[in-house]
Short mmCIF file of C-alpha atoms in Angstrom, two decimals:
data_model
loop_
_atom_site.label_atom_id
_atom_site.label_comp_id
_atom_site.label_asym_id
_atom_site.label_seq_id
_atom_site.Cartn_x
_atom_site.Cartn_y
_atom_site.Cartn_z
CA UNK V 1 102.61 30.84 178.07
CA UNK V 2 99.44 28.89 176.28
CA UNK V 3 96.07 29.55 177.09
CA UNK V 4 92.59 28.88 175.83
CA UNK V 5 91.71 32.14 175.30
CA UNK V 6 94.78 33.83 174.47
CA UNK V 7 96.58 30.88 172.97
CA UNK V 8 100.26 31.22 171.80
CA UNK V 9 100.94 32.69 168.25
CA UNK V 10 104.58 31.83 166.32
CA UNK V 11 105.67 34.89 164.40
CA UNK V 12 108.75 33.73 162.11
CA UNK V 13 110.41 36.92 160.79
CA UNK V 14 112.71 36.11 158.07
CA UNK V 15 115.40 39.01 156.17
CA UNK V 16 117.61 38.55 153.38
CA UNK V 17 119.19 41.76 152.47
CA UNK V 18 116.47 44.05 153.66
CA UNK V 19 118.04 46.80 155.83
CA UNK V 20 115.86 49.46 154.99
CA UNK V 21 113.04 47.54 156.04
CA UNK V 22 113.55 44.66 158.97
CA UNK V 23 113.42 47.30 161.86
CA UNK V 24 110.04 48.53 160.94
CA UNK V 25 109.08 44.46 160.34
CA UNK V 26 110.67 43.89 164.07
CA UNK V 27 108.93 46.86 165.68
CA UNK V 28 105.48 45.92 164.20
CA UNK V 29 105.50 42.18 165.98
CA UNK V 30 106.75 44.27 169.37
CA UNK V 31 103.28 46.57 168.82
CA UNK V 32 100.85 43.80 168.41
CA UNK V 33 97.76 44.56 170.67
CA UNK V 34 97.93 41.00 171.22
CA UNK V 35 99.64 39.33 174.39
CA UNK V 36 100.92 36.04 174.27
CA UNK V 37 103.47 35.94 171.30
CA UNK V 38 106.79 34.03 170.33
CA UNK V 39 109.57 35.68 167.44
CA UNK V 40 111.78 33.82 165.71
CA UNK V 41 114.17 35.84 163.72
CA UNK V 42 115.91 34.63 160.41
CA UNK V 43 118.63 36.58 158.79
CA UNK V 44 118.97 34.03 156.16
CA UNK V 45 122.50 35.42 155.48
CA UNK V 46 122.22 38.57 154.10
CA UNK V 47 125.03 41.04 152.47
CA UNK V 48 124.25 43.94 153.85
CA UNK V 49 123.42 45.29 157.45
CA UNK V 50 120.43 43.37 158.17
CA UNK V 51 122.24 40.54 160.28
CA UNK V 52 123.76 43.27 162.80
CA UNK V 53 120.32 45.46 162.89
CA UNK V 54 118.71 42.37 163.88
CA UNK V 55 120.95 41.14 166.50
CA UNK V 56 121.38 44.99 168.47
CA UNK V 57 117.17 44.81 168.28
CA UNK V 58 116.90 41.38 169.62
CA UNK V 59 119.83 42.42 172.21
CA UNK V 60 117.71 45.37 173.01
CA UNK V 61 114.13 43.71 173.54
CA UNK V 62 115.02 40.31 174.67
CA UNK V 63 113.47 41.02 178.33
CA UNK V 64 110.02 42.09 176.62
CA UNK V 65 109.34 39.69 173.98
CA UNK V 66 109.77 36.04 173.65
CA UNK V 67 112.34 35.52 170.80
CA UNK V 68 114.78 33.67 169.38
CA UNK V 69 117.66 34.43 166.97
CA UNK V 70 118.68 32.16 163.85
CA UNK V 71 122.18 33.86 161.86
CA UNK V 72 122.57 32.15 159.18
CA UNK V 73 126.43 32.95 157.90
CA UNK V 74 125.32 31.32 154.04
CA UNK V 75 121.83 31.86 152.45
CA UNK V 76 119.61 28.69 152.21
CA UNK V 77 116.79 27.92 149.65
CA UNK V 78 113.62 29.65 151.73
CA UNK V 79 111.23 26.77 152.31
CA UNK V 80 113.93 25.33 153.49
CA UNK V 81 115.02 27.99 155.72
CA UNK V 82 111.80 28.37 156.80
CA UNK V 83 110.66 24.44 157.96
CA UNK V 84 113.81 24.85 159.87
CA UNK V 85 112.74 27.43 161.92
CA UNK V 86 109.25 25.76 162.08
CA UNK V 87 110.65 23.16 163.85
CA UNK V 88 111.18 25.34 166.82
CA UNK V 89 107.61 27.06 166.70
CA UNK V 90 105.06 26.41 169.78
CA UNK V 91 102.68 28.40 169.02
CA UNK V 92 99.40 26.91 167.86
CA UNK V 93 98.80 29.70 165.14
CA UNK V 94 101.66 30.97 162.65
CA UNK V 95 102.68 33.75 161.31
CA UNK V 96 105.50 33.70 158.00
CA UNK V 97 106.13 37.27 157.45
CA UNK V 98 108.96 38.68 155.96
CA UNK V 99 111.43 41.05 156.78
CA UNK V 100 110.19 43.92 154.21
CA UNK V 101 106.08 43.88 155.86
CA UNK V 102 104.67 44.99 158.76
CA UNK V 103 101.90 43.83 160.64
CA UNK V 104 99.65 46.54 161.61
CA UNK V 105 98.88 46.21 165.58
CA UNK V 106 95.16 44.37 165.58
CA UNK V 107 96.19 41.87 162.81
CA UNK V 108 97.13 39.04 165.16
CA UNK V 109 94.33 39.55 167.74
CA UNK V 110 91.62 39.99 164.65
CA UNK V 111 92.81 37.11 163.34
CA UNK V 112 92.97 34.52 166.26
CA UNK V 113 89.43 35.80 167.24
CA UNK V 114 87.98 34.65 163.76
CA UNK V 115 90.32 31.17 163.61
CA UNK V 116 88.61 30.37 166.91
CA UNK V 117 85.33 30.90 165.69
CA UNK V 118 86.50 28.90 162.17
CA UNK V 119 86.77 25.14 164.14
CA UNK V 120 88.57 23.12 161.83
CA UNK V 121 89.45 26.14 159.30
CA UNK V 122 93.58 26.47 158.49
CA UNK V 123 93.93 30.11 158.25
CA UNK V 124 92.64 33.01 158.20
CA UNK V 125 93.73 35.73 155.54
CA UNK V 126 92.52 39.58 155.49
CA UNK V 127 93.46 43.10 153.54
CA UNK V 128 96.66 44.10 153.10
CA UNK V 129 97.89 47.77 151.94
CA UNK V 130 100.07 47.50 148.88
CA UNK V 131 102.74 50.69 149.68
CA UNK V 132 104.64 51.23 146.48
CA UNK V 133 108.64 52.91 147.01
CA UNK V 134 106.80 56.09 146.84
CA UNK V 135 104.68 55.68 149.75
CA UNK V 136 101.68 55.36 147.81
CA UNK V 137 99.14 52.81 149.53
CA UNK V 138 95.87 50.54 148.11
CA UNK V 139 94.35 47.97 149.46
CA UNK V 140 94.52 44.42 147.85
CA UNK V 141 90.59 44.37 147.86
CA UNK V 142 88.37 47.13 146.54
CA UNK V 143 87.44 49.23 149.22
CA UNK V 144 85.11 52.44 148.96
CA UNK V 145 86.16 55.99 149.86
CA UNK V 146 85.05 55.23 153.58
CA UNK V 147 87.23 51.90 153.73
CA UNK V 148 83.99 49.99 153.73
CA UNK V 149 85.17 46.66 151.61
CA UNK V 150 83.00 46.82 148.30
CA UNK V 151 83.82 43.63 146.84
CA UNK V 152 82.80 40.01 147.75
CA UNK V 153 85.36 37.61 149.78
CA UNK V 154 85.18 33.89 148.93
CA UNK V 155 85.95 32.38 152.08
CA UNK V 156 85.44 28.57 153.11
CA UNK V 157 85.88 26.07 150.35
CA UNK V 158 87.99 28.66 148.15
CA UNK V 159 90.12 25.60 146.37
CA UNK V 160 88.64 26.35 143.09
CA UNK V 161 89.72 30.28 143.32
CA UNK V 162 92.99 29.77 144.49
CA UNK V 163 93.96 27.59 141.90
CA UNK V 164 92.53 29.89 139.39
CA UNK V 165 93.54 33.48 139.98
CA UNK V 166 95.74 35.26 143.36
CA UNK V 167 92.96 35.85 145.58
CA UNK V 168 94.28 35.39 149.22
CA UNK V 169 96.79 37.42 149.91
CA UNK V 170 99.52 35.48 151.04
CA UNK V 171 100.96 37.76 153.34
CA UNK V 172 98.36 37.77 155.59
CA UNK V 173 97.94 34.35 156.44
CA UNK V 174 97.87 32.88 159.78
CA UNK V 175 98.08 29.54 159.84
CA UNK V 176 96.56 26.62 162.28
CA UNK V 177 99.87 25.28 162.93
CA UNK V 178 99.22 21.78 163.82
CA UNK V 179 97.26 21.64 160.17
CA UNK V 180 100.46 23.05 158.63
CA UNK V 181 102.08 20.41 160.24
CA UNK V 182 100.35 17.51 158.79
CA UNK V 183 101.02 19.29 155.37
CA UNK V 184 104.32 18.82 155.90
CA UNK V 185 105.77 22.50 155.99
CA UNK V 186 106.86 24.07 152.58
CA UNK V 187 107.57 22.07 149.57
CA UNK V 188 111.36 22.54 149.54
CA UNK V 189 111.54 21.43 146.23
CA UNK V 190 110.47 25.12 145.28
CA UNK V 191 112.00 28.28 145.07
CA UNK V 192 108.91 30.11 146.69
CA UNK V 193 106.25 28.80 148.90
CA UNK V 194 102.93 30.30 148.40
CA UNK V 195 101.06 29.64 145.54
CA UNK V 196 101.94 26.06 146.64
CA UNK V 197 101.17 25.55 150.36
CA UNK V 198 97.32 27.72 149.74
CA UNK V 199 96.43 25.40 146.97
CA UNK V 200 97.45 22.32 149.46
CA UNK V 201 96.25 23.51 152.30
CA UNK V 202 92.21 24.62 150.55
CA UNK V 203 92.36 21.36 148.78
CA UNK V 204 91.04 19.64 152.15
CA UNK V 205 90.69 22.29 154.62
CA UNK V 206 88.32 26.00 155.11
CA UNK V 207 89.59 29.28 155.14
CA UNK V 208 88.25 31.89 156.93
CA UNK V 209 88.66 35.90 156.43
CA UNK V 210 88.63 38.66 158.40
CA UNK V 211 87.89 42.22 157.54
CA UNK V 212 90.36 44.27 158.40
CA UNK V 213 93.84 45.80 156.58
CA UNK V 214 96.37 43.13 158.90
CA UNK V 215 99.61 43.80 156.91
CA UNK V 216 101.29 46.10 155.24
CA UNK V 217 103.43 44.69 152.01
CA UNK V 218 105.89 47.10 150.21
CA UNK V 219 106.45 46.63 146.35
CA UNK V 220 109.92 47.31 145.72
CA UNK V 221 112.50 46.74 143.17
CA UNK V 222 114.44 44.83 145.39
CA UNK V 223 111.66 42.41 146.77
CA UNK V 224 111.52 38.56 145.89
CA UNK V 225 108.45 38.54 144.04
CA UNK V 226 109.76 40.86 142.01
CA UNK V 227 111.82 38.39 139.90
CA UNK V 228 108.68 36.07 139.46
CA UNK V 229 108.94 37.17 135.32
CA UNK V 230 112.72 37.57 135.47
CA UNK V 231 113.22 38.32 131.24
CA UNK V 232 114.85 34.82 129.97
CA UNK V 233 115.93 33.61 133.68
CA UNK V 234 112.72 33.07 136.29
CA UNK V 235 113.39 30.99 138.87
CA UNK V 236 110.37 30.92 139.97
CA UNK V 237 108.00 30.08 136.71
CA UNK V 238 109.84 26.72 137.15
CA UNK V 239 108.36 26.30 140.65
CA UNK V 240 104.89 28.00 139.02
CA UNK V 241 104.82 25.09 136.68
CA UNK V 242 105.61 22.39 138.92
CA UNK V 243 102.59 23.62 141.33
CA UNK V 244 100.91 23.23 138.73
CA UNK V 245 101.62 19.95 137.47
CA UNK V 246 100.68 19.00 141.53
CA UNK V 247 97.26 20.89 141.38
CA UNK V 248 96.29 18.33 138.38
CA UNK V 249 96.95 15.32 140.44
CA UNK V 250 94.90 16.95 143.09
CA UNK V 251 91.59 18.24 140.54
CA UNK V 252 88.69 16.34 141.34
CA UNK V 253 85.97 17.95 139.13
CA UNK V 254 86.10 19.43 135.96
CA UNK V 255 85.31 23.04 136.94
CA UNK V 256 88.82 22.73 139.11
CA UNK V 257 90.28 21.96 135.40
CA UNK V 258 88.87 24.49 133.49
CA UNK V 259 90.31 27.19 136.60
CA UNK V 260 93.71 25.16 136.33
CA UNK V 261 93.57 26.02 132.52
CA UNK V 262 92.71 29.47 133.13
CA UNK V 263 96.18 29.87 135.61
CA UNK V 264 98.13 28.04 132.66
CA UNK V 265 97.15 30.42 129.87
CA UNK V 266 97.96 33.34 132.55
CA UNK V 267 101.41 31.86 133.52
CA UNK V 268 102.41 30.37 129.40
CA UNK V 269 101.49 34.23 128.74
CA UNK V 270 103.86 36.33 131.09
CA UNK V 271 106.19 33.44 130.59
CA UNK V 272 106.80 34.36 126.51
CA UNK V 273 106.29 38.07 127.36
CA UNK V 274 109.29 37.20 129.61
CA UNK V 275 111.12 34.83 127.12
CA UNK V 276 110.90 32.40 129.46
CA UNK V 277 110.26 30.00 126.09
CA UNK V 278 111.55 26.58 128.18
CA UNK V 279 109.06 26.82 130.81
CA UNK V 280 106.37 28.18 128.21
CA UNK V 281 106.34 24.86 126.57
CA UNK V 282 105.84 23.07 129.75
CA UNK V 283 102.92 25.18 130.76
CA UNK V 284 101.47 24.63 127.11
CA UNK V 285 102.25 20.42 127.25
CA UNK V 286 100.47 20.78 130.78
CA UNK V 287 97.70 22.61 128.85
CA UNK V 288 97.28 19.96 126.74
CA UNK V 289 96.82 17.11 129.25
CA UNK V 290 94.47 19.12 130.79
CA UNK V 291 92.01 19.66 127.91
CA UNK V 292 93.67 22.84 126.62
CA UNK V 293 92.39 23.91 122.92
CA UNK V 294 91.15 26.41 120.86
CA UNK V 295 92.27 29.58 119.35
CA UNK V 296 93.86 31.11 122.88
CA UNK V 297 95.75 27.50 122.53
CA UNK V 298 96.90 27.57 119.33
CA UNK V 299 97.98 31.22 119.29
CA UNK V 300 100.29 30.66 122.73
CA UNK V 301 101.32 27.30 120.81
CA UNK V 302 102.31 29.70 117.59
CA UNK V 303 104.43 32.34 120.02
CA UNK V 304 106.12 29.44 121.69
CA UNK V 305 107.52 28.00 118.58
CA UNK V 306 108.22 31.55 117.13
CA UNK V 307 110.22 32.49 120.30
CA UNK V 308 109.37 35.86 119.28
CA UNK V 309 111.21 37.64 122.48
CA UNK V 310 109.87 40.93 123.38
CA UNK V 311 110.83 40.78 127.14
CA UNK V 312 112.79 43.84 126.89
CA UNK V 313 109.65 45.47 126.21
CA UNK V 314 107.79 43.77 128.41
CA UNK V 315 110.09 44.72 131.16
CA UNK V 316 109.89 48.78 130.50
CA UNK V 317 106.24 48.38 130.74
CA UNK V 318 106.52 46.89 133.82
#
């Protein structure tokens, strides 16, 4: 039920192959401290037991939360996956979390409260605890030894930033969903949705931030974003590079170049330390349209050609 003060917030929950994980994800959306919530659960056929953990929790808490239940029997691409179960969202903020984080209880209520103060803003990000597979925790921004943050947030017009560096953690977004709308969704096009839909969505529109640790996101082996520098094989440097390509249609200024430049050089470098060498040379050509030269240039030009492949290296030190 929608209402001004406690309006209705989508969570979509979406598992592939992530049993040891998707009944902490579920239980954290039942403890929100917030009231007026809607679940829609995506097992975007997984292999292992995911799909029937999911269905005997939904079975079990269907009278206390508003859900709904998506089985997929075949994996689809995830954007895609997920603008299908956008479709069915009614809530007019959005959660995309997936089904290896948690959301710690306050991180919906925090974050409505500073979207309504935000008019016109598309999301609001905050902290997120980085748990490694053993249990070890820190905080995506520096914090000091009395969890008082100790770093400085960009918040607002952050298009510049985004573009440049990972500075908004993605996994704490909640989204204005009507603004989300009028982007279209996720590019399905991709193979991952992030990088893309922040740049898109802080070319034209504010962000706002909210200080408190919302999610928690466990780095694992087994995790998505794991296989972003896949040695020889990314499939997701492909989808790096075409954001990119986007982001220079979008530049308006030349500092937003020169921060496009600096994510190329970043991305052309863990691309050859990965032997990705094809999607290297499109960064580099990319580079060049943009203004790229110099020595950093012409060194990453030198190791492209070489195709000098130290990615099993590279992946040890990892």
């Amino acid at each position: 039920m929608e209402s001004s003060s406690k309006p209705l917030v989508t969570v979509i929950l979406t598992s592939f192959n992530q049993s040891d994980f998707v009944l902490r994800a579920l239980e954290s959306v039942k403890k929100q401290e917030y009231p007026n919530l809607e679940l829609i659960i995506v097992d975007n056929g997984s292999r292992d037991q995911s799909a029937d953990q999911i269905e005997k929790w939904s079975n079990q808490n269907a009278d206390g939360l508003d859900s709904k239940l998506i089985l997929r029997k075949e994996p689809m691409p995830y954007c895609k996956s997920f603008n299908e179960a956008f479709s069915l969202a009614k809530g007019r903020y959005l959660i995309d979390l997936s089904g290896d984080d948690e959301l710690m209880p306050e991180h919906v209520s925090r974050s409505v409260a500073k979207l309504k103060e935000g008019i016109g803003a598309a999301c609001c990000f905050s902290d997120v605890w980085l748990r490694d597979e053993k249990g070890r925790k820190r905080t995506f921004f520096k914090r000091d030894r009395d969890g008082h943050l100790a770093q400085k947030v960009k918040i607002g017009d952050v298009y510049r930033q985004v573009v440049e560096r990972y500075c908004v953690p993605s996994v704490s977004l909640v989204f204005d969903t009507e603004i989300l709308r009028k982007q279209g969704g996720y590019d399905e096009s991709l193979s991952y949705e992030d990088f893309d839909i922040i740049v898109r969505l802080a070319r034209n529109y504010s962000f706002v931030f909210s200080n408190h640790i919302g999610v928690i996101k466990n780095i694992h082996a087994g995790s998505f974003s794991a296989a972003q520098y896949a040695p020889k094989q990314s499939k997701m440097l492909p989808s790096t590079l075409k954001v990119c390509w986007k982001i220079k249609e979008m530049n308006r200024r030349p500092r937003e170049n020169e921060a496009l430049l600096k994510r190329i050089y970043y991305e052309t470098k863990h691309a050859l330390l990965s032997g990705n060498f094809e999607v290297a040379g499109g960064f580099l050509e990319l580079a060049r349209q943009v203004g790229g030269n110099g020595l950093k240039f012409r060194l990453l030009q030198t190791w492209s050609a070489a195709k000098v492949n130290i990615s099993p290296i590279y992946s040890l030190l990892k």
